[in-house]
PDB file of C-alpha atoms in Angstrom:
ATOM      1  CA  MET A   5      65.764 107.183  87.960  1.00 39.00           C
ATOM      2  CA  LEU A   6      68.734 109.468  87.311  1.00 39.00           C
ATOM      3  CA  ASN A   7      69.937 109.726  83.746  1.00 42.00           C
ATOM      4  CA  SER A   8      73.635 110.197  83.025  1.00 41.00           C
ATOM      5  CA  GLY A   9      72.752 113.378  81.160  1.00 46.00           C
ATOM      6  CA  ILE A  10      72.111 115.147  84.458  1.00 46.00           C
ATOM      7  CA  LEU A  11      75.827 115.284  85.108  1.00 53.00           C
ATOM      8  CA  PHE A  12      76.460 116.841  81.746  1.00 51.00           C
ATOM      9  CA  VAL A  13      73.734 119.401  82.395  1.00 46.00           C
ATOM     10  CA  ALA A  14      75.242 120.185  85.777  1.00 49.00           C
ATOM     11  CA  LEU A  15      78.718 120.524  84.287  1.00 48.00           C
ATOM     12  CA  PRO A  16      79.467 122.490  81.109  1.00 40.00           C
ATOM     13  CA  ILE A  17      80.977 119.719  79.010  1.00 39.00           C
ATOM     14  CA  VAL A  18      78.177 118.913  76.565  1.00 34.00           C
ATOM     15  CA  VAL A  19      78.593 121.990  74.422  1.00 31.00           C
ATOM     16  CA  ALA A  20      82.315 122.192  75.189  1.00 40.00           C
ATOM     17  CA  PRO A  21      83.640 118.629  75.498  1.00 46.00           C
ATOM     18  CA  GLU A  22      87.170 119.928  75.792  1.00 52.00           C
ATOM     19  CA  LYS A  23      86.277 121.618  79.075  1.00 71.00           C
ATOM     20  CA  VAL A  24      86.850 119.013  81.775  1.00 79.00           C
ATOM     21  CA  PRO A  25      85.188 119.715  85.137  1.00 84.00           C
ATOM     22  CA  THR A  26      87.389 120.297  88.154  1.00 85.00           C
ATOM     23  CA  ARG A  27      87.647 117.870  91.041  1.00 86.00           C
ATOM     24  CA  GLU A  28      85.533 120.232  93.125  1.00 88.00           C
ATOM     25  CA  GLU A  29      82.773 120.413  90.511  1.00 89.00           C
ATOM     26  CA  PHE A  30      82.589 116.651  90.136  1.00 91.00           C
ATOM     27  CA  LEU A  31      82.725 116.168  93.931  1.00 91.00           C
ATOM     28  CA  ASP A  32      79.722 118.488  94.279  1.00 91.00           C
ATOM     29  CA  VAL A  33      77.740 116.479  91.722  1.00 89.00           C
ATOM     30  CA  TYR A  34      78.784 113.143  93.238  1.00 93.00           C
ATOM     31  CA  ARG A  35      77.738 114.206  96.746  1.00 92.00           C
ATOM     32  CA  ARG A  36      74.418 115.462  95.421  1.00 92.00           C
ATOM     33  CA  TYR A  37      73.405 112.323  93.538  1.00 93.00           C
ATOM     34  CA  ALA A  38      75.256 109.580  95.463  1.00 95.00           C
ATOM     35  CA  GLY A  39      73.942 110.671  98.854  1.00 94.00           C
ATOM     36  CA  ASP A  40      71.417 107.810  99.132  1.00 95.00           C
ATOM     37  CA  LEU A  41      74.087 105.296  98.125  1.00 96.00           C
ATOM     38  CA  LEU A  42      76.512 106.504 100.788  1.00 94.00           C
ATOM     39  CA  SER A  43      73.744 106.576 103.401  1.00 95.00           C
ATOM     40  CA  VAL A  44      72.637 102.964 102.828  1.00 96.00           C
ATOM     41  CA  TYR A  45      76.176 101.588 102.794  1.00 95.00           C
ATOM     42  CA  SER A  46      77.095 103.532 105.946  1.00 93.00           C
ATOM     43  CA  CYS A  47      74.833 101.263 108.044  1.00 96.00           C
ATOM     44  CA  ILE A  48      75.113  97.707 106.788  1.00 96.00           C
ATOM     45  CA  ASN A  49      76.215  94.155 107.583  1.00 97.00           C
ATOM     46  CA  VAL A  50      77.568  92.148 104.627  1.00 97.00           C
ATOM     47  CA  GLU A  51      78.903  88.585 104.451  1.00 96.00           C
ATOM     48  CA  SER A  52      80.896  87.456 101.414  1.00 96.00           C
ATOM     49  CA  VAL A  53      82.988  84.469 100.332  1.00 95.00           C
ATOM     50  CA  TRP A  54      86.184  84.829  98.296  1.00 95.00           C
ATOM     51  CA  THR A  55      88.191  82.514  96.074  1.00 95.00           C
ATOM     52  CA  GLY A  56      91.191  83.091  93.828  1.00 95.00           C
ATOM     53  CA  TYR A  57      94.957  82.788  93.619  1.00 94.00           C
ATOM     54  CA  PHE A  58      98.236  84.647  94.070  1.00 92.00           C
ATOM     55  CA  GLN A  59     101.345  83.853  92.025  1.00 91.00           C
ATOM     56  CA  GLY A  60     104.670  85.481  92.883  1.00 88.00           C
ATOM     57  CA  SER A  61     107.883  85.976  90.958  1.00 84.00           C
ATOM     58  CA  ASP A  62     109.253  82.712  92.397  1.00 83.00           C
ATOM     59  CA  GLY A  63     106.502  80.778  90.613  1.00 81.00           C
ATOM     60  CA  ARG A  64     104.816  79.864  93.879  1.00 85.00           C
ATOM     61  CA  ARG A  65     101.032  79.790  93.562  1.00 89.00           C
ATOM     62  CA  GLU A  66      98.749  80.252  96.572  1.00 89.00           C
ATOM     63  CA  LEU A  67      95.031  79.554  96.457  1.00 90.00           C
ATOM     64  CA  HIS A  68      92.590  81.841  98.279  1.00 89.00           C
ATOM     65  CA  ASN A  69      89.419  80.625  99.965  1.00 91.00           C
ATOM     66  CA  TYR A  70      88.063  82.685 102.840  1.00 90.00           C
ATOM     67  CA  ARG A  71      85.022  84.494 104.218  1.00 91.00           C
ATOM     68  CA  LEU A  72      84.543  88.144 105.227  1.00 92.00           C
ATOM     69  CA  VAL A  73      81.932  89.671 107.531  1.00 93.00           C
ATOM     70  CA  TYR A  74      81.675  93.468 107.487  1.00 94.00           C
ATOM     71  CA  TRP A  75      79.727  95.863 109.733  1.00 94.00           C
ATOM     72  CA  ALA A  76      79.356  99.646 109.427  1.00 92.00           C
ATOM     73  CA  LYS A  77      77.334 102.101 111.499  1.00 92.00           C
ATOM     74  CA  ASN A  78      77.730 105.791 112.393  1.00 86.00           C
ATOM     75  CA  GLY A  79      81.283 105.969 111.067  1.00 83.00           C
ATOM     76  CA  ARG A  80      82.366 102.790 112.858  1.00 87.00           C
ATOM     77  CA  ARG A  81      83.500  99.709 110.971  1.00 89.00           C
ATOM     78  CA  ARG A  82      84.370  96.139 111.794  1.00 90.00           C
ATOM     79  CA  LEU A  83      85.766  93.391 109.600  1.00 90.00           C
ATOM     80  CA  ASP A  84      86.010  89.720 110.557  1.00 89.00           C
ATOM     81  CA  ARG A  85      88.123  87.493 108.343  1.00 87.00           C
ATOM     82  CA  PHE A  86      87.806  83.724 108.466  1.00 87.00           C
ATOM     83  CA  GLY A  87      90.384  81.310 107.046  1.00 83.00           C
ATOM     84  CA  VAL A  88      92.788  83.923 105.683  1.00 71.00           C
ATOM     85  CA  TYR A  89      96.082  82.692 107.094  1.00 67.00           C
ATOM     86  CA  GLU A  90      97.893  79.387 107.570  1.00 62.00           C
ATOM     87  CA  PRO A  91      97.288  77.771 110.001  1.00 59.00           C
ATOM     88  CA  PRO A  92      93.694  78.929 109.569  1.00 65.00           C
ATOM     89  CA  VAL A  93      92.744  81.936 111.645  1.00 67.00           C
ATOM     90  CA  GLU A  94      89.146  81.681 112.719  1.00 66.00           C
ATOM     91  CA  CYS A  95      88.590  85.387 113.035  1.00 70.00           C
ATOM     92  CA  HIS A  96      90.529  88.606 112.586  1.00 71.00           C
ATOM     93  CA  VAL A  97      88.814  91.808 113.689  1.00 73.00           C
ATOM     94  CA  ARG A  98      89.423  95.469 113.060  1.00 73.00           C
ATOM     95  CA  VAL A  99      87.224  98.173 114.514  1.00 73.00           C
ATOM     96  CA  GLU A 100      87.363 101.930 113.960  1.00 66.00           C
ATOM     97  CA  ASP A 101      85.677 104.421 116.265  1.00 62.00           C
ATOM     98  CA  GLY A 102      88.288 106.870 117.472  1.00 69.00           C
ATOM     99  CA  VAL A 103      90.151 103.726 118.486  1.00 76.00           C
ATOM    100  CA  HIS A 104      91.357 100.847 116.367  1.00 79.00           C
ATOM    101  CA  PHE A 105      92.026  97.348 117.619  1.00 82.00           C
ATOM    102  CA  SER A 106      92.513  93.939 116.112  1.00 83.00           C
ATOM    103  CA  ALA A 107      92.362  90.477 117.636  1.00 85.00           C
ATOM    104  CA  TRP A 108      92.640  86.899 116.435  1.00 83.00           C
ATOM    105  CA  LYS A 109      92.365  83.293 117.478  1.00 83.00           C
ATOM    106  CA  LEU A 110      93.215  79.975 115.907  1.00 78.00           C
ATOM    107  CA  VAL A 111      90.646  77.307 115.283  1.00 72.00           C
ATOM    108  CA  GLY A 112      89.947  75.537 118.543  1.00 75.00           C
ATOM    109  CA  GLN A 113      91.217  78.318 120.795  1.00 78.00           C
ATOM    110  CA  PRO A 114      88.690  79.381 123.473  1.00 78.00           C
ATOM    111  CA  ARG A 115      89.237  83.147 123.341  1.00 81.00           C
ATOM    112  CA  PHE A 116      90.633  85.988 121.286  1.00 85.00           C
ATOM    113  CA  LYS A 117      94.096  87.459 121.710  1.00 83.00           C
ATOM    114  CA  LEU A 118      94.379  91.229 121.373  1.00 82.00           C
ATOM    115  CA  LEU A 119      97.022  92.174 118.780  1.00 80.00           C
ATOM    116  CA  ASN A 120      96.964  95.963 118.970  1.00 78.00           C
ATOM    117  CA  TYR A 121      94.952  98.857 120.324  1.00 78.00           C
ATOM    118  CA  PHE A 122      95.386 102.458 119.132  1.00 76.00           C
ATOM    119  CA  GLN A 123      93.669 105.612 120.354  1.00 68.00           C
ATOM    120  CA  PRO A 124      93.064 107.764 118.460  1.00 60.00           C
ATOM    121  CA  TYR A 125      93.236 105.837 115.181  1.00 55.00           C
ATOM    122  CA  ILE A 126      94.365 108.079 112.328  1.00 50.00           C
ATOM    123  CA  GLU A 127      94.606 105.779 109.302  1.00 50.00           C
ATOM    124  CA  GLN A 128      91.070 105.249 107.984  1.00 49.00           C
ATOM    125  CA  THR A 129      91.632 103.028 104.955  1.00 56.00           C
ATOM    126  CA  VAL A 130      92.550  99.665 106.527  1.00 64.00           C
ATOM    127  CA  ILE A 131      89.089  98.145 106.574  1.00 75.00           C
ATOM    128  CA  ILE A 132      88.092  99.723 103.269  1.00 72.00           C
ATOM    129  CA  ASP A 133      91.121  98.085 101.676  1.00 74.00           C
ATOM    130  CA  GLN A 134      90.493  94.647 103.147  1.00 79.00           C
ATOM    131  CA  ALA A 135      86.704  94.531 103.010  1.00 84.00           C
ATOM    132  CA  ARG A 136      86.432  95.181  99.245  1.00 87.00           C
ATOM    133  CA  ILE A 137      82.723  94.384  99.493  1.00 90.00           C
ATOM    134  CA  PRO A 138      81.051  96.756  99.972  1.00 92.00           C
ATOM    135  CA  SER A 139      83.879  99.311 100.158  1.00 89.00           C
ATOM    136  CA  ALA A 140      84.620  99.223  96.416  1.00 91.00           C
ATOM    137  CA  VAL A 141      81.087 100.471  95.720  1.00 93.00           C
ATOM    138  CA  PHE A 142      82.130 103.949  96.868  1.00 91.00           C
ATOM    139  CA  SER A 143      85.961 103.839  96.867  1.00 91.00           C
ATOM    140  CA  VAL A 144      88.855 104.188  94.436  1.00 88.00           C
ATOM    141  CA  GLN A 145      91.370 101.558  95.520  1.00 78.00           C
ATOM    142  CA  THR A 146      91.358 102.096  99.307  1.00 78.00           C
ATOM    143  CA  VAL A 147      90.062 105.663  99.336  1.00 85.00           C
ATOM    144  CA  PRO A 148      86.365 106.672  99.412  1.00 89.00           C
ATOM    145  CA  VAL A 149      85.455 108.821  96.413  1.00 92.00           C
ATOM    146  CA  THR A 150      84.626 111.810  98.628  1.00 91.00           C
ATOM    147  CA  TRP A 151      88.159 111.679 100.059  1.00 89.00           C
ATOM    148  CA  PHE A 152      89.812 110.785  96.771  1.00 90.00           C
ATOM    149  CA  LEU A 153      88.427 113.876  95.045  1.00 90.00           C
ATOM    150  CA  ARG A 154      89.831 116.108  97.787  1.00 89.00           C
ATOM    151  CA  CYS A 155      93.406 114.859  97.363  1.00 88.00           C
ATOM    152  CA  ARG A 156      95.793 117.423  95.888  1.00 87.00           C
ATOM    153  CA  GLU A 157      97.669 114.658  94.097  1.00 89.00           C
ATOM    154  CA  VAL A 158      94.529 113.759  92.111  1.00 90.00           C
ATOM    155  CA  ALA A 159      93.659 115.645  88.918  1.00 91.00           C
ATOM    156  CA  LEU A 160      90.504 114.986  86.913  1.00 92.00           C
ATOM    157  CA  VAL A 161      91.694 114.831  83.301  1.00 92.00           C
ATOM    158  CA  GLY A 162      88.774 113.393  81.366  1.00 92.00           C
ATOM    159  CA  MET A 163      85.113 112.415  81.382  1.00 92.00           C
ATOM    160  CA  ALA A 164      82.995 110.586  78.836  1.00 91.00           C
ATOM    161  CA  ARG A 165      79.798 108.602  78.414  1.00 91.00           C
ATOM    162  CA  GLU A 166      80.240 104.915  77.671  1.00 92.00           C
ATOM    163  CA  LYS A 167      77.768 102.182  76.881  1.00 90.00           C
ATOM    164  CA  GLN A 168      78.648  98.733  78.190  1.00 86.00           C
ATOM    165  CA  GLY A 169      75.964  96.221  77.322  1.00 87.00           C
ATOM    166  CA  ASP A 170      72.719  97.601  78.709  1.00 87.00           C
ATOM    167  CA  LEU A 171      74.520 100.053  81.010  1.00 89.00           C
ATOM    168  CA  GLU A 172      74.874 103.769  80.307  1.00 92.00           C
ATOM    169  CA  LEU A 173      78.011 104.656  82.256  1.00 94.00           C
ATOM    170  CA  VAL A 174      80.126 107.719  82.926  1.00 93.00           C
ATOM    171  CA  ARG A 175      83.885 107.119  82.801  1.00 94.00           C
ATOM    172  CA  VAL A 176      86.031 109.560  84.748  1.00 94.00           C
ATOM    173  CA  ASP A 177      89.805 109.612  84.224  1.00 94.00           C
ATOM    174  CA  PHE A 178      92.292 110.811  86.829  1.00 93.00           C
ATOM    175  CA  LYS A 179      95.995 111.583  86.905  1.00 92.00           C
ATOM    176  CA  LEU A 180      97.696 110.529  90.141  1.00 90.00           C
ATOM    177  CA  SER A 181     100.777 112.638  90.836  1.00 88.00           C
ATOM    178  CA  ALA A 182     101.651 111.098  94.219  1.00 77.00           C
ATOM    179  CA  THR A 183     104.080 108.733  92.465  1.00 74.00           C
ATOM    180  CA  GLU A 184     106.890 109.321  89.971  1.00 75.00           C
ATOM    181  CA  PRO A 185     106.155 108.721  87.181  1.00 80.00           C
ATOM    182  CA  PRO A 186     102.493 109.660  87.693  1.00 86.00           C
ATOM    183  CA  GLY A 187      99.765 107.031  87.801  1.00 90.00           C
ATOM    184  CA  TRP A 188      96.431 106.697  86.026  1.00 91.00           C
ATOM    185  CA  ALA A 189      92.950 105.814  87.228  1.00 93.00           C
ATOM    186  CA  SER A 190      89.730 105.302  85.277  1.00 95.00           C
ATOM    187  CA  VAL A 191      86.497 104.824  87.204  1.00 96.00           C
ATOM    188  CA  TRP A 192      83.172 103.859  85.644  1.00 96.00           C
ATOM    189  CA  PHE A 193      80.103 105.165  87.503  1.00 96.00           C
ATOM    190  CA  ASP A 194      76.502 104.116  86.853  1.00 95.00           C
ATOM    191  CA  PRO A 195      74.246 107.181  87.299  1.00 94.00           C
ATOM    192  CA  ALA A 196      71.160 104.931  87.135  1.00 93.00           C
ATOM    193  CA  LYS A 197      72.477 103.128  90.230  1.00 94.00           C
ATOM    194  CA  LYS A 198      72.985 106.223  92.385  1.00 94.00           C
ATOM    195  CA  TRP A 199      76.506 106.664  90.980  1.00 95.00           C
ATOM    196  CA  ALA A 200      77.719 103.306  92.244  1.00 96.00           C
ATOM    197  CA  ILE A 201      81.084 102.204  90.848  1.00 96.00           C
ATOM    198  CA  VAL A 202      80.826  99.269  88.443  1.00 96.00           C
ATOM    199  CA  ARG A 203      84.402  99.141  87.179  1.00 95.00           C
ATOM    200  CA  ALA A 204      87.816 100.676  87.837  1.00 95.00           C
ATOM    201  CA  LEU A 205      91.307 100.465  86.387  1.00 94.00           C
ATOM    202  CA  LEU A 206      94.492 101.772  87.992  1.00 92.00           C
ATOM    203  CA  GLY A 207      98.004 101.621  86.633  1.00 90.00           C
ATOM    204  CA  PRO A 208     100.956 103.570  85.225  1.00 88.00           C
ATOM    205  CA  TRP A 209     100.374 106.771  83.262  1.00 84.00           C
ATOM    206  CA  ASP A 210     101.685 105.178  80.073  1.00 85.00           C
ATOM    207  CA  ALA A 211      98.907 103.280  78.279  1.00 82.00           C
ATOM    208  CA  GLU A 212     101.261 100.546  77.027  1.00 82.00           C
ATOM    209  CA  GLN A 213     102.604  99.924  80.531  1.00 83.00           C
ATOM    210  CA  ARG A 214      99.044  99.606  81.817  1.00 82.00           C
ATOM    211  CA  LYS A 215      98.648  96.487  79.670  1.00 82.00           C
ATOM    212  CA  GLU A 216     101.335  94.776  81.788  1.00 86.00           C
ATOM    213  CA  SER A 217     100.824  96.367  85.221  1.00 89.00           C
ATOM    214  CA  PHE A 218      97.346  97.153  86.473  1.00 89.00           C
ATOM    215  CA  ASN A 219      94.825  96.903  89.279  1.00 92.00           C
ATOM    216  CA  ALA A 220      91.350  96.278  87.873  1.00 94.00           C
ATOM    217  CA  TRP A 221      88.030  95.403  89.423  1.00 94.00           C
ATOM    218  CA  TRP A 222      84.435  94.855  88.334  1.00 96.00           C
ATOM    219  CA  ILE A 223      81.317  95.090  90.500  1.00 97.00           C
ATOM    220  CA  SER A 224      77.804  93.851  89.783  1.00 96.00           C
ATOM    221  CA  TYR A 225      74.557  94.502  91.622  1.00 97.00           C
ATOM    222  CA  GLU A 226      71.317  92.655  92.221  1.00 96.00           C
ATOM    223  CA  GLY A 227      68.195  94.005  93.915  1.00 95.00           C
ATOM    224  CA  GLU A 228      67.959  97.249  95.839  1.00 95.00           C
ATOM    225  CA  HIS A 229      67.185  98.730  99.246  1.00 95.00           C
ATOM    226  CA  ASN A 230      65.338 102.048  99.445  1.00 93.00           C
ATOM    227  CA  GLY A 231      66.142 102.547  95.770  1.00 94.00           C
ATOM    228  CA  VAL A 232      69.859 101.871  96.264  1.00 96.00           C
ATOM    229  CA  PRO A 233      71.478  98.966  94.342  1.00 96.00           C
ATOM    230  CA  LEU A 234      72.872  96.093  96.412  1.00 97.00           C
ATOM    231  CA  VAL A 235      76.299  94.741  95.532  1.00 97.00           C
ATOM    232  CA  ASN A 236      76.322  90.986  94.961  1.00 96.00           C
ATOM    233  CA  HIS A 237      79.504  90.113  93.060  1.00 97.00           C
ATOM    234  CA  MET A 238      83.030  91.460  92.558  1.00 97.00           C
ATOM    235  CA  LYS A 239      86.111  90.468  90.573  1.00 96.00           C
ATOM    236  CA  ILE A 240      89.630  91.802  91.188  1.00 95.00           C
ATOM    237  CA  HIS A 241      92.664  91.311  88.951  1.00 95.00           C
ATOM    238  CA  VAL A 242      96.035  92.755  89.990  1.00 93.00           C
ATOM    239  CA  ARG A 243      99.170  92.313  87.924  1.00 92.00           C
ATOM    240  CA  LYS A 244     102.718  93.634  88.037  1.00 88.00           C
ATOM    241  CA  ALA A 245     104.670  93.402  84.770  1.00 83.00           C
ATOM    242  CA  PRO A 246     106.531  90.098  84.297  1.00 80.00           C
ATOM    243  CA  SER A 247     109.545  92.136  83.153  1.00 78.00           C
ATOM    244  CA  LEU A 248     109.983  93.455  86.718  1.00 77.00           C
ATOM    245  CA  PRO A 249     111.983  91.398  89.250  1.00 79.00           C
ATOM    246  CA  ASP A 250     109.233  91.407  91.888  1.00 82.00           C
ATOM    247  CA  HIS A 251     106.369  90.705  89.480  1.00 86.00           C
ATOM    248  CA  PHE A 252     103.199  88.971  90.633  1.00 91.00           C
ATOM    249  CA  GLU A 253      99.616  88.304  89.662  1.00 93.00           C
ATOM    250  CA  GLU A 254      96.542  88.015  91.873  1.00 93.00           C
ATOM    251  CA  TYR A 255      92.962  87.209  91.020  1.00 95.00           C
ATOM    252  CA  LEU A 256      90.036  87.290  93.452  1.00 95.00           C
ATOM    253  CA  GLU A 257      86.323  86.743  93.063  1.00 97.00           C
ATOM    254  CA  GLY A 258      83.844  87.597  95.808  1.00 96.00           C
ATOM    255  CA  LYS A 259      80.187  86.661  96.165  1.00 97.00           C
ATOM    256  CA  VAL A 260      77.799  88.228  98.673  1.00 97.00           C
ATOM    257  CA  THR A 261      75.962  85.604 100.725  1.00 97.00           C
ATOM    258  CA  ARG A 262      73.975  87.853 103.067  1.00 97.00           C
ATOM    259  CA  ILE A 263      73.114  91.536 103.550  1.00 97.00           C
ATOM    260  CA  SER A 264      71.392  93.071 106.568  1.00 96.00           C
ATOM    261  CA  PHE A 265      70.678  96.643 107.597  1.00 96.00           C
ATOM    262  CA  GLU A 266      70.197  95.905 111.289  1.00 94.00           C
ATOM    263  CA  VAL A 267      73.523  96.598 112.980  1.00 95.00           C
ATOM    264  CA  SER A 268      73.908  96.476 116.761  1.00 94.00           C
ATOM    265  CA  ASP A 269      76.226  98.930 118.506  1.00 92.00           C
ATOM    266  CA  ASP A 270      77.565  96.033 120.578  1.00 92.00           C
ATOM    267  CA  VAL A 271      79.567  94.540 117.678  1.00 91.00           C
ATOM    268  CA  PHE A 272      81.941  97.515 117.812  1.00 88.00           C
ATOM    269  CA  GLU A 273      82.779  97.047 121.488  1.00 87.00           C
ATOM    270  CA  ILE A 274      85.853  95.158 122.611  1.00 85.00           C
ATOM    271  CA  GLN A 275      83.633  93.163 124.968  1.00 86.00           C
ATOM    272  CA  SER A 276      81.977  91.523 121.932  1.00 86.00           C
ATOM    273  CA  LEU A 277      85.202  89.542 121.534  1.00 85.00           C
ATOM    274  CA  GLY A 278      85.212  88.420 125.149  1.00 85.00           C
ATOM    275  CA  LEU A 279      87.980  90.922 125.937  1.00 85.00           C
ATOM    276  CA  THR A 280      88.148  93.591 128.657  1.00 84.00           C
ATOM    277  CA  GLN A 281      90.062  96.777 129.446  1.00 80.00           C
ATOM    278  CA  TRP A 282      92.458  94.538 131.395  1.00 79.00           C
ATOM    279  CA  ASP A 283      93.555  93.038 128.066  1.00 80.00           C
ATOM    280  CA  VAL A 284      94.042  96.548 126.669  1.00 78.00           C
ATOM    281  CA  TRP A 285      96.108  97.578 129.704  1.00 74.00           C
ATOM    282  CA  MET A 286      98.294  94.476 129.547  1.00 73.00           C
ATOM    283  CA  LEU A 287      98.870  95.017 125.822  1.00 73.00           C
ATOM    284  CA  SER A 288      99.945  98.618 126.412  1.00 67.00           C
ATOM    285  CA  LEU A 289     102.708  97.595 128.838  1.00 57.00           C
ATOM    286  CA  PRO A 290     106.196  97.222 127.342  1.00 56.00           C
ATOM    287  CA  PRO A 291     107.890  93.852 127.966  1.00 58.00           C
ATOM    288  CA  THR A 292     110.145  95.237 130.717  1.00 59.00           C
ATOM    289  CA  ARG A 293     107.138  96.716 132.532  1.00 53.00           C
ATOM    290  CA  LYS A 294     105.350  93.384 132.295  1.00 51.00           C
ATOM    291  CA  ILE A 295     108.341  91.628 133.869  1.00 62.00           C
ATOM    292  CA  VAL A 296     108.413  94.193 136.678  1.00 57.00           C
ATOM    293  CA  TYR A 297     104.648  93.864 137.116  1.00 58.00           C
ATOM    294  CA  TYR A 298     104.736  90.077 137.377  1.00 60.00           C
ATOM    295  CA  CYS A 299     107.723  90.216 139.759  1.00 72.00           C
ATOM    296  CA  GLN A 300     105.843  92.661 141.987  1.00 67.00           C
ATOM    297  CA  LEU A 301     102.772  90.455 141.827  1.00 67.00           C
ATOM    298  CA  ALA A 302     104.866  87.418 142.807  1.00 73.00           C
ATOM    299  CA  VAL A 303     106.346  89.325 145.771  1.00 74.00           C
ATOM    300  CA  VAL A 304     102.877  90.381 146.919  1.00 77.00           C
ATOM    301  CA  LEU A 305     101.566  86.821 146.635  1.00 78.00           C
ATOM    302  CA  VAL A 306     104.551  85.447 148.615  1.00 75.00           C
ATOM    303  CA  LEU A 307     104.017  88.116 151.275  1.00 79.00           C
ATOM    304  CA  VAL A 308     100.311  87.348 151.544  1.00 78.00           C
ATOM    305  CA  LEU A 309     101.041  83.619 151.759  1.00 81.00           C
ATOM    306  CA  TRP A 310     103.653  84.238 154.488  1.00 77.00           C
ATOM    307  CA  ILE A 311     101.164  86.299 156.525  1.00 80.00           C
ATOM    308  CA  ILE A 312      98.511  83.589 156.196  1.00 81.00           C
ATOM    309  CA  VAL A 313     100.939  80.841 157.250  1.00 75.00           C
ATOM    310  CA  ARG A 314     102.250  82.932 160.168  1.00 75.00           C
ATOM    311  CA  ARG A 315      98.754  83.630 161.468  1.00 75.00           C
ATOM    312  CA  TYR A 316      97.808  79.988 161.050  1.00 69.00           C
ATOM    313  CA  ARG A 317     100.804  78.860 163.117  1.00 71.00           C
ATOM    314  CA  LYS A 318     100.028  81.404 165.828  1.00 71.00           C
ATOM    315  CA  SER A 319      96.440  80.190 166.010  1.00 71.00           C
ATOM    316  CA  ARG A 320      97.634  76.583 166.328  1.00 63.00           C
ATOM    317  CA  VAL A 321     100.079  77.478 169.107  1.00 62.00           C
ATOM    318  CA  SER A 322      97.480  79.445 171.062  1.00 64.00           C
ATOM    319  CA  ALA A 323      95.061  76.554 170.792  1.00 58.00           C
ATOM    320  CA  ILE A 324      97.439  74.100 172.589  1.00 60.00           C
ATOM    321  CA  PRO A 325      96.284  73.554 176.278  1.00 59.00           C
ATOM    322  CA  GLY A 326      98.634  74.838 178.958  1.00 56.00           C
ATOM    323  CA  ASP A 327     100.198  77.528 176.864  1.00 51.00           C
TER     324      ASP A 327
END
């Protein structure tokens, strides 16, 4: 079992606490000790149920109650979402593998309808953002830690040991310069759990403002697979200051109901939704092209019908005696 002290041996901040490691130094340590964690969660199937609420600036309060099913294997990901929208959507799918497509169907509908299909698919954070479990185990907001630490807009500004209950954690603080004014992120890693994230807090750079506007989440684990902790519960609390005109508050709580490490390649194929390349081709046509296509098809069908009728009449005439 890895002790949090290993990081402080690897990085020169024990004898010189004022010396904060660079992003590159911490990334090297994270890759070295979180390798097993990233490997296990790169090939996994997780089902989770979510409840919570969203309250907007107009006072309207929406209750959340839905289910997520997540697959990952060899860099490919798929997320099915059940009961997210109104009227209830039975399933919403996103798949990444050089291409990205999503499809949906309402309860009672016999087949899926393809919404979009992109190739290649550049944006890689969609599923990580929506899946939450297990993505938050290795991500800061919507960005995997290994990507996050490579961002130029991210500066590592602090690191400290913290004890929370029975946990010996390492808190890492970041300055996010992509926004103006800059933002703040604190991430709590558990070295004893292969550097899995157990808590995170994002918000404005100003500490007082972070009390009113923040994005916070907590993750707990139960059991393990090949020495890697298995996520089983997550809480998310997002708030935008009531003093702002578009303020809101959202709270979500997710519970894992099933985890499997047997993932079939078939679940990432468009055929698994009962769709074909014909659906992809029809989706790619602009509306005007579809109108032209259907008009051409109608003309062809009329022509074929005319030929059939003409031949039928000729055969009837030739069959009359005496002709």
